[in-house]
Amino acid sequence: MKFKISLILGFILCGFLVTIATPIELEKSNDLKSRSASESYLFDPLPKLKGNSPKTRYYHFELKVIKLSPDGFERPVWSVDGQYPGPLIQANKGDRLVINVTNNLGDPATIHWHGIFQRGTNWYDGVRGQTQCPIPNRVSFTYNYTLEQSGTFWYHSHFLAQYVDGLIGVLIVHDREDPYLNSYDEEYVITVSDWYHSPSAPLLIQRTAPHYTGGNPYPDAALISGLGQYNCSAAPVGSHCNPNVPPPTYNVQKGKKYRFRIINTSAYSTLTFSIDNHPLKVIEAEGTPVKNVSVATVKFLPIHIAQRYSVILNANQPVANYYIRASIIDSCLAARTNDTINYNSSINFNATGILHYHGAGNNKPKSIAYPFTFPLCQDLNANAIRPYKDSPAPTKVTNDFVFEIYFARDDDDVAHLGINNSSFMPFFNNPTNLRIMLQENYTDFDTDQNAYGYDIPNGCVQITLLNNKTADHPFHLHGHNFWIVAQGPGAFLSNISKSSYNLKNPVIRDTTMVPRLSHVVIRYIADNPGVWAFHCHIEWHVELGLVAQLIERPTEFSNETLPDDVRALCLEYNSYSKKQKRSTFTLPKDAMVNRVQMYRKEK
Ligand SMILES: [Cu+2]
């Protein structure tokens, strides 16, 4: 108990108040005070859902910038409801979510619901320039979609590098038919991530500056569930730093089993996750339950950006405290040079938390880390995460794309990444799905739209992604998950043997690491008309253009009608951005939007 009280005090000290976004009744949805603000979720077992399903669950998000000190170092955080990570959304499979977002950030925003298919609601996928116009400051917008999946998901801003500034949260969808439902007593959520002390806007401006050659900004900290331990003696003079951030602590009772849902919400980093003395049994990869096999029990869980796993921990060790460890694998980052933004970072790559057995007292853990063995910068062993239900990949490919990762410097000596010799450049005020519905033909789009279309209903799309560059790229597909039919070294088509494709029992997920000098071949069914992003999830690489747009079944999709509120958002955004240009005061992020728009005009 004492342990818990000190933890709560610590939270208050470092400016934290983690709460559940309690579903609220529609008629109260404008009354923020009606929500409970005292229940935590990150360090308590997930509360049981109330009410029968399927039902509609209402949430109200207020986006606002507040000061927080996740790793001790105080900085402005772009937050949902003043929390980092943002509030928990929980629902059952089949439920509808209605999430009213009021933007008080001072700059535009969108929210993407990572991993959610958005079947029939492409316009609520939350991708600026592709599925919606950004929500201007002081404007509210409501996302409204049905959950046909279950598993561990998350949400994050998809507007410039805003999610790196803290605008992320957890989305859990339960399923009464989950095959592992009776295999654990309680469940917890853990986020792992890198963290920066500078807001993203100046970092992004430097990253995209002419003549810059230093790679991605170097992070300052590793966090577990939004808490880290920065060495405050390295903090610059005049900054505020609290050296006593409490360790993220998870309480267990000997003899019980726990499901931990683990999400990597980083901008740039691969992490490994482990708990001393406790092997972890993987039961879910990104919404897909996985087979009950011995190889699924691991000591280390490598988890790349935007990936999620559920594991079962058996609290069968002697009553004590044990370290929870999340370590950034620095060899998956590009080596920092004197030119790298934040080269002088005093990062501790290893974040620690505590697994606290009931009755163990408050002493520091004495546990020792497992010896480190991990195939660097690769996905978790495929044999650990084969789908629980056999799910062979489709054999007849109807649309076959080859995407080669592209890197170049333009005439201004600005770095660009892209697909097939083309760096993606979004139109903030004219999203692609609107253009399709206005009967524009994607084949007439500018090359920099990186638009790839396919029109066969329920056809099988295959993407062969070749990474012949020297950086690792975790790729995410919107609107779908996919079968990974091949993955391995060699970045040329000649390295890939079709006879070695695994079509029988391939891994299914929505985010996969494509290491340097390697390839991946994925397949999915064209069963979801819309505009879907396929992109590297290193946020700095997104902004450099490493994005493709998949135009799925445009013939049908062009007959859809954009809901009035989504269309109205573009009018509001246009009038907002015009006002911003006239104003002498613009926030850095608006300056960046203007810059992108100017870039378009100049072309
Ligand atoms: Cu990348």
XYZ file of C-alpha atoms and ligand atoms in Angstrom, residues 417 472-474 536-538 541 546, ligand 1:
10
model
C 12.834 9.688 -49.006
C 15.748 0.179 -41.301
C 12.116 1.062 -42.009
C 9.099 -0.255 -40.060
C 7.418 3.947 -42.901
C 6.469 4.659 -39.286
C 9.674 6.480 -38.402
C 10.847 9.518 -42.611
C 8.401 7.767 -47.457
Cu 11.787 4.804 -42.409
